[in-house]
PDB file of C-alpha atoms in Angstrom:
ATOM      1  CA  MET A   5       0.000   0.000   0.000  1.00  0.00           C
ATOM      2  CA  ASN A   6       1.396   3.402  -0.898  1.00  0.00           C
ATOM      3  CA  ARG A   7       1.215   6.453   1.350  1.00  0.00           C
ATOM      4  CA  LEU A   8      -1.654   8.049  -0.573  1.00  0.00           C
ATOM      5  CA  GLU A   9      -3.753   4.904  -0.094  1.00  0.00           C
ATOM      6  CA  ALA A  10      -2.781   4.871   3.576  1.00  0.00           C
ATOM      7  CA  PHE A  11      -3.919   8.492   3.877  1.00  0.00           C
ATOM      8  CA  GLN A  12      -7.285   7.574   2.361  1.00  0.00           C
ATOM      9  CA  TRP A  13      -7.788   4.676   4.798  1.00  0.00           C
ATOM     10  CA  TYR A  14      -6.673   6.788   7.746  1.00  0.00           C
ATOM     11  CA  SER A  15      -9.157   9.456   6.632  1.00  0.00           C
ATOM     12  CA  LYS A  16     -12.005   6.953   6.683  1.00  0.00           C
ATOM     13  CA  ALA A  17     -11.038   5.816  10.172  1.00  0.00           C
ATOM     14  CA  ALA A  18     -10.556   9.394  11.385  1.00  0.00           C
ATOM     15  CA  SER A  19     -13.989  10.407  10.113  1.00  0.00           C
ATOM     16  CA  GLN A  20     -15.382   7.841  12.562  1.00  0.00           C
ATOM     17  CA  GLY A  21     -13.355   9.296  15.444  1.00  0.00           C
ATOM     18  CA  ASN A  22     -10.724   6.533  15.420  1.00  0.00           C
ATOM     19  CA  SER A  23      -7.629   7.710  17.295  1.00  0.00           C
ATOM     20  CA  TYR A  24      -5.272   5.647  15.123  1.00  0.00           C
ATOM     21  CA  GLY A  25      -6.750   7.159  11.969  1.00  0.00           C
ATOM     22  CA  LEU A  26      -6.270  10.643  13.423  1.00  0.00           C
ATOM     23  CA  TYR A  27      -2.685   9.768  14.352  1.00  0.00           C
ATOM     24  CA  GLY A  28      -2.006   8.329  10.887  1.00  0.00           C
ATOM     25  CA  ILE A  29      -3.172  11.484   9.139  1.00  0.00           C
ATOM     26  CA  GLY A  30      -1.066  13.623  11.471  1.00  0.00           C
ATOM     27  CA  TYR A  31       1.973  11.434  10.929  1.00  0.00           C
ATOM     28  CA  LEU A  32       1.694  11.529   7.128  1.00  0.00           C
ATOM     29  CA  LEU A  33       1.064  15.291   7.067  1.00  0.00           C
ATOM     30  CA  HIS A  34       4.022  15.909   9.364  1.00  0.00           C
ATOM     31  CA  ARG A  35       6.367  13.885   7.183  1.00  0.00           C
ATOM     32  CA  GLY A  36       4.841  14.879   3.842  1.00  0.00           C
ATOM     33  CA  GLU A  37       4.321  11.253   2.862  1.00  0.00           C
ATOM     34  CA  GLY A  38       1.593  10.790   0.251  1.00  0.00           C
ATOM     35  CA  VAL A  39       0.392  14.348   0.867  1.00  0.00           C
ATOM     36  CA  THR A  40       1.859  17.827   0.978  1.00  0.00           C
ATOM     37  CA  GLU A  41       3.813  18.389   4.181  1.00  0.00           C
ATOM     38  CA  ASP A  42       1.924  20.621   6.595  1.00  0.00           C
ATOM     39  CA  LYS A  43       3.324  20.517  10.118  1.00  0.00           C
ATOM     40  CA  ALA A  44       0.771  22.934  11.591  1.00  0.00           C
ATOM     41  CA  GLN A  45      -2.120  20.872  10.213  1.00  0.00           C
ATOM     42  CA  ALA A  46      -0.390  17.685  11.374  1.00  0.00           C
ATOM     43  CA  VAL A  47      -0.343  19.006  14.929  1.00  0.00           C
ATOM     44  CA  GLU A  48      -4.116  19.480  14.875  1.00  0.00           C
ATOM     45  CA  TRP A  49      -4.690  15.847  13.834  1.00  0.00           C
ATOM     46  CA  LEU A  50      -2.135  14.601  16.333  1.00  0.00           C
ATOM     47  CA  ARG A  51      -3.765  16.657  19.093  1.00  0.00           C
ATOM     48  CA  GLN A  52      -7.139  15.036  18.377  1.00  0.00           C
ATOM     49  CA  SER A  53      -5.549  11.593  18.531  1.00  0.00           C
ATOM     50  CA  ALA A  54      -3.652  12.445  21.707  1.00  0.00           C
ATOM     51  CA  GLU A  55      -6.751  13.795  23.415  1.00  0.00           C
ATOM     52  CA  LEU A  56      -8.502  10.482  22.721  1.00  0.00           C
ATOM     53  CA  GLY A  57      -5.726   8.751  24.645  1.00  0.00           C
ATOM     54  CA  ASN A  58      -3.692   7.396  21.727  1.00  0.00           C
ATOM     55  CA  ARG A  59      -0.149   6.971  23.068  1.00  0.00           C
ATOM     56  CA  TYR A  60       1.417   7.282  19.604  1.00  0.00           C
ATOM     57  CA  GLY A  61      -0.411  10.560  19.048  1.00  0.00           C
ATOM     58  CA  GLN A  62       0.659  11.724  22.503  1.00  0.00           C
ATOM     59  CA  TYR A  63       4.298  10.847  21.855  1.00  0.00           C
ATOM     60  CA  TYR A  64       4.401  12.375  18.367  1.00  0.00           C
ATOM     61  CA  LEU A  65       2.633  15.537  19.555  1.00  0.00           C
ATOM     62  CA  GLY A  66       5.130  15.792  22.399  1.00  0.00           C
ATOM     63  CA  SER A  67       7.929  15.550  19.840  1.00  0.00           C
ATOM     64  CA  CYS A  68       6.360  18.340  17.783  1.00  0.00           C
ATOM     65  CA  TYR A  69       6.312  20.590  20.837  1.00  0.00           C
ATOM     66  CA  LYS A  70       9.842  19.603  21.831  1.00  0.00           C
ATOM     67  CA  ASN A  71      11.183  20.434  18.370  1.00  0.00           C
ATOM     68  CA  GLY A  72       8.888  23.364  17.584  1.00  0.00           C
ATOM     69  CA  ASP A  73       7.450  21.558  14.527  1.00  0.00           C
ATOM     70  CA  GLY A  74       4.220  23.293  13.611  1.00  0.00           C
ATOM     71  CA  VAL A  75       3.871  24.750  17.111  1.00  0.00           C
ATOM     72  CA  PRO A  76       5.828  27.071  19.359  1.00  0.00           C
ATOM     73  CA  LYS A  77       8.569  25.262  21.268  1.00  0.00           C
ATOM     74  CA  ILE A  78       7.213  25.160  24.822  1.00  0.00           C
ATOM     75  CA  ASN A  79       7.046  22.813  27.800  1.00  0.00           C
ATOM     76  CA  THR A  80       3.868  21.186  26.536  1.00  0.00           C
ATOM     77  CA  ALA A  81       6.134  18.414  25.224  1.00  0.00           C
ATOM     78  CA  VAL A  82       6.622  17.094  28.756  1.00  0.00           C
ATOM     79  CA  TYR A  83       2.854  16.912  29.299  1.00  0.00           C
ATOM     80  CA  TRP A  84       2.284  14.772  26.203  1.00  0.00           C
ATOM     81  CA  TYR A  85       5.389  12.646  26.727  1.00  0.00           C
ATOM     82  CA  ARG A  86       4.215  11.900  30.273  1.00  0.00           C
ATOM     83  CA  LYS A  87       0.756  10.835  29.067  1.00  0.00           C
ATOM     84  CA  ALA A  88       2.344   8.422  26.569  1.00  0.00           C
ATOM     85  CA  ALA A  89       4.934   7.217  29.093  1.00  0.00           C
ATOM     86  CA  ASN A  90       2.201   6.447  31.615  1.00  0.00           C
ATOM     87  CA  GLN A  91       0.784   4.045  29.024  1.00  0.00           C
ATOM     88  CA  GLY A  92       4.154   2.315  28.695  1.00  0.00           C
ATOM     89  CA  ASP A  93       5.537   4.083  25.621  1.00  0.00           C
ATOM     90  CA  GLN A  94       9.287   3.493  25.915  1.00  0.00           C
ATOM     91  CA  GLU A  95      10.257   6.246  23.468  1.00  0.00           C
ATOM     92  CA  ALA A  96       8.322   8.766  25.550  1.00  0.00           C
ATOM     93  CA  ILE A  97      10.027   7.494  28.705  1.00  0.00           C
ATOM     94  CA  ASN A  98      13.423   7.889  27.043  1.00  0.00           C
ATOM     95  CA  CYS A  99      12.580  11.459  26.006  1.00  0.00           C
ATOM     96  CA  LEU A 100      11.484  12.297  29.550  1.00  0.00           C
ATOM     97  CA  LYS A 101      14.693  10.797  30.913  1.00  0.00           C
ATOM     98  CA  SER A 102      16.767  12.879  28.486  1.00  0.00           C
ATOM     99  CA  LEU A 103      14.929  15.982  29.699  1.00  0.00           C
ATOM    100  CA  GLY A 104      15.451  14.990  33.348  1.00  0.00           C
ATOM    101  CA  LYS A 105      11.672  14.628  33.826  1.00  0.00           C
ATOM    102  CA  TRP A 106      11.395  10.887  34.538  1.00  0.00           C
ATOM    103  CA  PRO A 107      10.314   9.376  36.876  1.00  0.00           C
TER     104      PRO A 107
END
Protein backbone atom coordinates (compact mmCIF):
# COMPACT_ATOMS: atom_id res chain seq x y z
CA MET A 1 0.00 0.00 0.00
CA ASN A 2 1.40 3.40 -0.90
CA ARG A 3 1.21 6.45 1.35
CA LEU A 4 -1.65 8.05 -0.57
CA GLU A 5 -3.75 4.90 -0.09
CA ALA A 6 -2.78 4.87 3.58
CA PHE A 7 -3.92 8.49 3.88
CA GLN A 8 -7.28 7.57 2.36
CA TRP A 9 -7.79 4.68 4.80
CA TYR A 10 -6.67 6.79 7.75
CA SER A 11 -9.16 9.46 6.63
CA LYS A 12 -12.01 6.95 6.68
CA ALA A 13 -11.04 5.82 10.17
CA ALA A 14 -10.56 9.39 11.38
CA SER A 15 -13.99 10.41 10.11
CA GLN A 16 -15.38 7.84 12.56
CA GLY A 17 -13.36 9.30 15.44
CA ASN A 18 -10.72 6.53 15.42
CA SER A 19 -7.63 7.71 17.29
CA TYR A 20 -5.27 5.65 15.12
CA GLY A 21 -6.75 7.16 11.97
CA LEU A 22 -6.27 10.64 13.42
CA TYR A 23 -2.68 9.77 14.35
CA GLY A 24 -2.01 8.33 10.89
CA ILE A 25 -3.17 11.48 9.14
CA GLY A 26 -1.07 13.62 11.47
CA TYR A 27 1.97 11.43 10.93
CA LEU A 28 1.69 11.53 7.13
CA LEU A 29 1.06 15.29 7.07
CA HIS A 30 4.02 15.91 9.36
CA ARG A 31 6.37 13.89 7.18
CA GLY A 32 4.84 14.88 3.84
CA GLU A 33 4.32 11.25 2.86
CA GLY A 34 1.59 10.79 0.25
CA VAL A 35 0.39 14.35 0.87
CA THR A 36 1.86 17.83 0.98
CA GLU A 37 3.81 18.39 4.18
CA ASP A 38 1.92 20.62 6.60
CA LYS A 39 3.32 20.52 10.12
CA ALA A 40 0.77 22.93 11.59
CA GLN A 41 -2.12 20.87 10.21
CA ALA A 42 -0.39 17.69 11.37
CA VAL A 43 -0.34 19.01 14.93
CA GLU A 44 -4.12 19.48 14.88
CA TRP A 45 -4.69 15.85 13.83
CA LEU A 46 -2.13 14.60 16.33
CA ARG A 47 -3.76 16.66 19.09
CA GLN A 48 -7.14 15.04 18.38
CA SER A 49 -5.55 11.59 18.53
CA ALA A 50 -3.65 12.44 21.71
CA GLU A 51 -6.75 13.80 23.42
CA LEU A 52 -8.50 10.48 22.72
CA GLY A 53 -5.73 8.75 24.65
CA ASN A 54 -3.69 7.40 21.73
CA ARG A 55 -0.15 6.97 23.07
CA TYR A 56 1.42 7.28 19.60
CA GLY A 57 -0.41 10.56 19.05
CA GLN A 58 0.66 11.72 22.50
CA TYR A 59 4.30 10.85 21.86
CA TYR A 60 4.40 12.38 18.37
CA LEU A 61 2.63 15.54 19.55
CA GLY A 62 5.13 15.79 22.40
CA SER A 63 7.93 15.55 19.84
CA CYS A 64 6.36 18.34 17.78
CA TYR A 65 6.31 20.59 20.84
CA LYS A 66 9.84 19.60 21.83
CA ASN A 67 11.18 20.43 18.37
CA GLY A 68 8.89 23.36 17.58
CA ASP A 69 7.45 21.56 14.53
CA GLY A 70 4.22 23.29 13.61
CA VAL A 71 3.87 24.75 17.11
CA PRO A 72 5.83 27.07 19.36
CA LYS A 73 8.57 25.26 21.27
CA ILE A 74 7.21 25.16 24.82
CA ASN A 75 7.05 22.81 27.80
CA THR A 76 3.87 21.19 26.54
CA ALA A 77 6.13 18.41 25.22
CA VAL A 78 6.62 17.09 28.76
CA TYR A 79 2.85 16.91 29.30
CA TRP A 80 2.28 14.77 26.20
CA TYR A 81 5.39 12.65 26.73
CA ARG A 82 4.21 11.90 30.27
CA LYS A 83 0.76 10.84 29.07
CA ALA A 84 2.34 8.42 26.57
CA ALA A 85 4.93 7.22 29.09
CA ASN A 86 2.20 6.45 31.62
CA GLN A 87 0.78 4.05 29.02
CA GLY A 88 4.15 2.31 28.70
CA ASP A 89 5.54 4.08 25.62
CA GLN A 90 9.29 3.49 25.91
CA GLU A 91 10.26 6.25 23.47
CA ALA A 92 8.32 8.77 25.55
CA ILE A 93 10.03 7.49 28.71
CA ASN A 94 13.42 7.89 27.04
CA CYS A 95 12.58 11.46 26.01
CA LEU A 96 11.48 12.30 29.55
CA LYS A 97 14.69 10.80 30.91
CA SER A 98 16.77 12.88 28.49
CA LEU A 99 14.93 15.98 29.70
CA GLY A 100 15.45 14.99 33.35
CA LYS A 101 11.67 14.63 33.83
CA TRP A 102 11.39 10.89 34.54
CA PRO A 103 10.31 9.38 36.88
